[in-house]
């Protein structure tokens, strides 16, 4: 990416804002990918040439696994591009696994309270697995103890074994059936491949009536987190690092540096920092965008709205000034690819994810809603990253809005048919809560 000339910087700095006052562009934006690819479109073309045009087209429209499949080979820029795509796919599955942690807990607790666990059901076994996934071993042991009464002998036997494991016991020397599936997930996460699962997918447990007809089924609470772990391991392998912090600090040697940041929340590579297991823009960039002091660490939806308003008050005039100074090819990129809107959405998604990690669901919900493309709020695309809907689903569940959470997950359905029964679990939760509120269910 070329260094901007002093004349170019001055030209942007002197552009008038919509209200007639001078625009002082945020320095981090001036040094980043949004300014770089529009001022010098050849840098964008060069990246596509040495990696994959189809891969970046898919990345831009938020189809990350499809994007990764287009980046074939071991050239440094190809590896960096594939690693970025796989990391985005992993982050989405991690978002959904967190939705599952909330949804399974609420579903099974609600079922236990009303109408009660069906006699002989395998529900307690699945509830125990879900509790282990979210780290609640005490709840897991209690559920597994209930599961020993399952009508299905294999489920009852697995419940006894899992109760021992949840209490800290050693796994059996030769696990089979449900226990083998549980241990296969752990091995898949350790190795970074789904091979230990042997193709196991679909419902984890099915309850049948006396005639053998399936009366209810329960998805696998481990599925999404296992997929996420494998994708993250593959992404880090592509990037040649063993941690997200390492990947952000030192991108693939010899790779085009644009591959590390394009269409992401980090305008400049060096200040892009990890927030736990998430990539997030630097504190300096957030301050430049008005998301620093304007967004205090409280679960306050109104404060989040004010912060987004501050972001727009800085980003919009800067983008307008940029639009007036870039060459025609750069202006076409800025307009046709909605680059400013994509960048804005990614910054807000990173902040919404961070808010959830800090137990701020109202703040997260507001940021995710305001990040969406209002022209097509229920379509995944360049601005509407699928992570926005996963964040919304978790935030809505955690604030008691189950039907709204289900609406968010339904947007993801065509993109992610392998959600491991998560959408069915949230639908079942809505049914149970409807029974409590109205005396009977309105669901079909």
XYZ file of C-alpha atoms in Angstrom:
444
model
C 0.000 0.000 0.000
C 1.500 3.353 -1.038
C 2.278 6.063 1.477
C -0.001 9.038 0.985
C 1.668 12.255 -0.142
C 1.486 15.421 1.911
C -0.463 17.082 -0.908
C -3.053 14.307 -0.848
C -3.394 14.572 2.913
C -3.837 18.317 2.710
C -6.385 17.964 -0.073
C -8.538 15.713 2.088
C -8.029 17.790 5.227
C -9.270 20.898 3.485
C -12.451 19.384 2.067
C -15.531 21.042 3.592
C -17.909 18.990 5.704
C -21.671 19.035 4.988
C -22.103 21.869 7.488
C -19.315 23.950 5.927
C -16.624 23.429 8.580
C -13.238 21.865 7.668
C -12.902 18.095 7.972
C -9.993 16.799 10.012
C -9.604 13.192 8.914
C -8.815 10.566 11.523
C -5.138 9.673 11.092
C -5.700 5.933 11.433
C -8.207 6.007 8.576
C -5.806 7.954 6.367
C -3.159 5.252 6.770
C -5.483 2.300 6.321
C -6.939 -0.004 3.687
C -10.049 2.071 2.964
C -8.013 5.099 1.913
C -5.262 2.966 0.401
C -7.301 0.919 -2.074
C -9.369 3.894 -3.215
C -6.444 6.273 -3.651
C -4.374 3.596 -5.376
C -6.763 1.000 -6.869
C -3.839 -0.898 -8.357
C -3.052 -2.246 -4.880
C -6.454 -3.939 -4.827
C -5.962 -5.357 -8.300
C -2.534 -6.683 -7.363
C -3.973 -8.572 -4.377
C -6.649 -10.180 -6.537
C -4.067 -11.114 -9.138
C -1.773 -13.017 -6.755
C -4.497 -14.667 -4.633
C -7.965 -15.246 -6.138
C -10.467 -12.815 -7.552
C -13.302 -15.270 -6.864
C -12.060 -15.746 -3.307
C -12.211 -12.051 -2.492
C -15.567 -11.659 -4.244
C -16.953 -14.370 -1.945
C -15.229 -12.809 1.076
C -16.775 -9.431 0.248
C -20.279 -10.922 0.133
C -19.649 -12.645 3.507
C -19.494 -16.228 2.157
C -16.368 -17.141 4.082
C -16.116 -20.907 3.674
C -16.752 -20.544 -0.057
C -14.097 -17.838 -0.076
C -11.518 -20.085 1.613
C -12.118 -22.825 -0.959
C -11.032 -20.467 -3.763
C -7.657 -19.684 -2.189
C -5.699 -22.732 -3.297
C -1.960 -23.265 -3.011
C 0.816 -22.345 -0.610
C 1.948 -18.956 -1.887
C 2.214 -16.497 1.041
C -0.594 -14.192 -0.092
C -2.857 -17.140 -0.876
C -2.251 -18.578 2.600
C -2.878 -15.210 4.240
C -6.123 -14.769 2.300
C -7.329 -18.293 3.064
C -6.445 -17.831 6.729
C -8.504 -14.640 6.885
C -11.517 -16.389 5.335
C -11.262 -19.393 7.641
C -10.894 -17.145 10.671
C -14.087 -15.284 9.744
C -15.919 -18.607 9.368
C -14.565 -19.751 12.736
C -15.660 -16.556 14.471
C -19.182 -17.030 13.107
C -19.387 -20.600 14.415
C -18.021 -19.408 17.768
C -20.762 -16.775 17.855
C -23.358 -19.469 17.220
C -21.850 -21.797 19.823
C -22.326 -19.017 22.358
C -25.944 -18.670 21.226
C -26.244 -22.388 21.851
C -24.844 -22.074 25.372
C -27.692 -19.702 26.225
C -30.415 -21.431 24.211
C -29.823 -24.986 25.461
C -29.678 -23.826 29.084
C -32.912 -21.854 28.806
C -34.650 -24.631 26.887
C -33.837 -27.449 29.272
C -34.403 -25.408 32.410
C -37.789 -24.323 31.029
C -38.675 -27.893 30.116
C -37.805 -29.091 33.605
C -40.006 -26.412 35.177
C -42.909 -26.874 32.776
C -44.172 -29.253 31.481
C -41.494 -31.370 33.179
C -38.958 -33.791 31.723
C -40.902 -36.442 29.745
C -40.582 -39.853 31.416
C -37.887 -41.962 29.765
C -36.714 -39.079 27.547
C -33.115 -38.648 26.459
C -33.471 -34.923 27.152
C -31.383 -35.035 30.373
C -28.442 -36.542 28.504
C -28.422 -33.732 25.917
C -28.881 -31.164 28.707
C -25.838 -32.644 30.458
C -23.715 -32.352 27.302
C -24.873 -28.743 26.864
C -23.944 -27.957 30.469
C -20.452 -29.383 29.944
C -20.081 -27.218 26.835
C -20.701 -24.051 28.813
C -18.468 -25.230 31.683
C -21.155 -25.984 34.287
C -20.050 -29.395 35.566
C -22.395 -29.359 38.574
C -25.438 -28.949 36.323
C -24.040 -31.568 33.959
C -23.736 -34.174 36.712
C -27.293 -33.495 37.899
C -28.656 -33.898 34.368
C -26.678 -37.083 33.699
C -28.038 -38.589 36.899
C -31.549 -37.968 35.539
C -30.497 -39.413 32.196
C -29.888 -42.836 33.670
C -33.664 -43.295 33.564
C -33.862 -42.910 29.772
C -36.002 -45.491 27.990
C -33.263 -45.959 25.379
C -30.732 -48.272 27.004
C -27.821 -46.736 25.073
C -28.742 -43.258 26.347
C -29.092 -44.514 29.936
C -25.699 -46.261 29.757
C -24.048 -43.184 28.225
C -25.550 -41.024 30.988
C -23.912 -43.186 33.670
C -20.540 -42.954 31.917
C -20.821 -39.203 31.381
C -21.732 -38.668 35.036
C -18.386 -40.244 35.920
C -16.538 -38.069 33.373
C -18.277 -34.914 34.610
C -17.106 -35.772 38.124
C -13.498 -35.916 36.912
C -13.266 -39.631 36.209
C -11.261 -41.199 33.394
C -12.919 -42.022 30.062
C -13.459 -45.703 29.233
C -10.678 -47.493 27.365
C -13.007 -48.262 24.448
C -15.846 -45.768 24.171
C -18.778 -46.467 21.874
C -21.999 -44.791 20.823
C -22.823 -41.464 22.426
C -19.736 -41.404 24.633
C -17.516 -42.001 21.606
C -19.253 -39.102 19.869
C -18.623 -36.834 22.865
C -14.941 -37.801 23.029
C -14.670 -37.506 19.244
C -15.614 -33.839 19.504
C -12.843 -33.242 22.032
C -10.318 -35.035 19.833
C -11.447 -33.083 16.755
C -10.833 -29.821 18.591
C -7.406 -31.002 19.729
C -6.284 -32.176 16.295
C -7.945 -29.510 14.146
C -9.899 -31.949 11.987
C -13.413 -33.393 12.109
C -12.114 -36.853 11.169
C -12.396 -38.249 14.752
C -16.170 -37.769 14.508
C -16.353 -40.244 11.654
C -19.064 -38.282 9.886
C -21.374 -38.213 12.922
C -23.978 -35.499 12.399
C -27.685 -34.873 12.788
C -29.631 -35.201 16.046
C -27.764 -36.363 19.118
C -30.751 -38.116 20.735
C -34.196 -39.077 19.457
C -37.129 -40.053 21.679
C -39.483 -42.661 20.207
C -42.917 -43.896 21.163
C -43.883 -47.547 21.674
C -44.338 -47.966 17.933
C -40.865 -46.650 17.148
C -42.075 -43.294 15.814
C -39.819 -40.315 16.585
C -41.708 -37.961 18.901
C -38.905 -35.488 19.595
C -35.253 -35.040 18.714
C -32.411 -33.000 20.145
C -29.470 -31.540 18.249
C -25.819 -31.857 19.194
C -24.695 -28.997 21.506
C -21.042 -29.746 20.669
C -21.313 -29.449 16.890
C -20.830 -25.702 16.383
C -17.954 -25.312 18.811
C -16.139 -28.242 17.213
C -16.535 -26.764 13.740
C -15.303 -23.429 15.069
C -12.262 -24.980 16.741
C -11.283 -26.847 13.588
C -11.688 -23.763 11.399
C -9.680 -21.620 13.820
C -6.876 -24.203 13.929
C -6.840 -24.350 10.125
C -6.827 -20.552 9.909
C -3.878 -20.233 12.280
C -2.028 -22.940 10.359
C -2.535 -20.939 7.146
C -1.260 -17.838 8.927
C 1.686 -19.733 10.393
C 0.875 -18.806 13.986
C -0.403 -20.595 17.079
C -2.519 -17.732 18.430
C -4.663 -14.877 17.196
C -2.335 -12.362 18.849
C 0.590 -13.793 16.916
C -1.336 -13.741 13.644
C -2.303 -10.085 14.113
C 1.190 -9.014 15.136
C 3.038 -10.879 12.376
C 1.066 -11.674 9.215
C 2.383 -14.297 6.808
C 5.952 -13.316 5.786
C 6.094 -12.270 2.153
C 2.323 -11.888 1.830
C 0.618 -8.786 0.483
C -0.140 -6.829 3.701
C -3.541 -5.839 2.314
C -4.704 -9.457 2.709
C -4.427 -9.094 6.488
C -6.904 -6.222 6.787
C -9.082 -5.894 3.655
C -12.840 -5.791 4.415
C -12.117 -5.999 8.139
C -12.389 -3.791 11.256
C -8.686 -2.989 11.448
C -7.629 -0.111 9.265
C -3.928 -0.469 10.048
C -2.283 -3.815 10.692
C 0.031 -2.891 13.567
C -2.578 -1.438 15.989
C -5.095 -4.223 15.278
C -5.314 -5.987 18.609
C -6.884 -9.162 19.975
C -9.696 -8.827 22.498
C -9.432 -12.260 24.054
C -10.189 -14.534 21.099
C -11.499 -11.707 18.866
C -9.794 -9.292 16.468
C -10.692 -5.719 17.302
C -9.650 -2.277 16.109
C -7.078 -0.446 18.209
C -8.021 1.977 20.966
C -6.537 4.798 18.890
C -8.732 4.020 15.902
C -11.812 3.691 18.105
C -11.074 7.107 19.573
C -10.662 8.532 16.062
C -14.063 7.133 15.185
C -15.789 8.430 18.288
C -16.178 4.976 19.846
C -13.778 5.543 22.714
C -15.003 7.810 25.499
C -18.406 7.984 23.794
C -18.958 4.286 24.465
C -18.442 3.676 28.195
C -18.285 0.050 29.347
C -21.882 -0.116 30.559
C -24.839 -2.132 29.273
C -26.664 0.946 28.056
C -28.468 0.938 24.707
C -28.803 4.740 24.636
C -25.063 5.211 25.142
C -24.432 2.764 22.306
C -26.729 4.768 20.006
C -24.903 7.983 20.893
C -21.567 6.339 20.167
C -22.714 5.163 16.728
C -23.997 8.649 16.047
C -20.544 9.978 16.949
C -18.933 7.437 14.609
C -21.146 8.501 11.729
C -20.492 12.176 12.444
C -16.787 11.505 11.863
C -16.806 8.776 9.231
C -19.424 10.260 6.887
C -17.708 13.604 6.170
C -14.324 11.893 5.918
C -15.753 9.422 3.385
C -17.351 12.264 1.426
C -14.013 14.060 1.319
C -12.272 10.862 0.217
C -14.869 10.376 -2.520
C -14.020 13.781 -3.953
C -10.257 13.255 -4.125
C -9.697 9.677 -5.295
C -9.275 8.707 -8.977
C -12.251 7.433 -10.947
C -11.300 3.778 -10.444
C -11.006 4.351 -6.710
C -14.350 6.111 -6.605
C -15.898 3.158 -8.406
C -14.482 0.787 -5.776
C -15.731 3.006 -2.977
C -19.233 3.162 -4.433
C -19.715 -0.232 -6.083
C -18.281 -2.257 -3.188
C -19.794 -0.018 -0.479
C -16.375 0.014 1.172
C -17.126 2.632 3.816
C -20.321 0.846 4.857
C -18.478 -2.485 4.987
C -15.767 -1.012 7.197
C -18.331 0.651 9.473
C -20.256 -2.598 9.843
C -17.129 -4.603 10.689
C -16.034 -2.122 13.353
C -19.474 -2.228 14.979
C -19.617 -6.030 14.785
C -16.265 -6.284 16.569
C -17.544 -3.930 19.272
C -20.813 -5.871 19.597
C -18.924 -9.135 20.012
C -16.718 -7.512 22.630
C -19.795 -6.206 24.454
C -21.205 -9.731 24.726
C -17.902 -10.975 26.129
C -18.291 -8.294 28.821
C -21.886 -9.276 29.655
C -23.459 -6.287 27.909
C -26.244 -7.752 25.736
C -28.266 -4.514 25.373
C -25.231 -2.658 24.136
C -24.396 -5.540 21.781
C -27.935 -5.694 20.401
C -27.974 -1.957 19.661
C -24.585 -2.012 17.935
C -25.540 -5.032 15.816
C -28.856 -3.502 14.759
C -27.235 -0.184 13.825
C -24.530 -1.983 11.828
C -27.044 -3.495 9.396
C -27.791 -2.331 5.880
C -31.246 -0.801 6.298
C -32.044 -1.357 2.618
C -31.896 -5.156 3.062
C -31.855 -5.930 6.788
C -32.638 -9.654 6.366
C -30.134 -10.536 3.656
C -26.547 -11.616 4.224
C -24.179 -9.609 2.045
C -21.256 -7.197 2.000
C -22.589 -4.975 4.794
C -24.732 -7.551 6.589
C -22.076 -9.879 7.950
C -23.677 -13.120 9.244
C -22.034 -12.502 12.614
C -24.426 -9.595 13.148
C -27.352 -12.028 13.268
C -25.569 -14.458 15.577
C -24.756 -11.571 17.926
C -28.380 -10.425 17.732
C -29.627 -13.923 18.522
C -27.473 -14.172 21.651
C -28.291 -10.638 22.789
C -32.035 -11.163 22.245
C -32.006 -14.442 24.199
C -30.094 -12.869 27.063
C -32.575 -10.009 27.272
C -35.670 -12.229 27.166
C -36.641 -11.771 23.498
C -36.774 -15.372 22.291
C -38.901 -14.827 19.190
C -36.618 -12.018 18.049
C -33.654 -14.361 18.542
C -35.396 -16.937 16.368
C -35.957 -14.274 13.697
C -32.215 -13.538 13.656
C -31.325 -17.223 13.321
C -33.787 -17.657 10.457
C -31.752 -15.162 8.417
C -28.769 -17.507 8.799
C -30.689 -20.685 7.922
C -30.019 -20.693 4.130
C -26.336 -19.941 4.721
C -25.753 -22.398 7.568
C -28.005 -25.453 7.304
C -25.602 -27.284 9.643
C -26.434 -25.278 12.783
C -26.624 -28.457 14.828
C -30.278 -28.120 15.772
C -29.749 -24.683 17.320
C -32.638 -23.083 15.445
C -34.940 -25.946 16.482
C -33.868 -25.500 20.098
C -34.719 -21.789 20.029
C -38.049 -22.554 18.359
C -38.838 -25.146 21.060
C -37.921 -22.572 23.701
C -40.345 -20.079 22.140
C -43.071 -22.742 22.248
C -42.465 -23.521 25.918
C -42.414 -19.851 26.843
C -45.624 -19.380 24.852
C -47.308 -22.092 26.897
C -46.291 -20.315 30.098
C -47.601 -16.973 28.876
C -50.802 -17.918 27.135
C -51.833 -21.307 28.410
C -51.219 -22.982 25.101
C -48.891 -22.751 22.163
C -49.599 -20.792 19.013
C -46.770 -22.508 17.101
C -47.440 -25.043 14.344
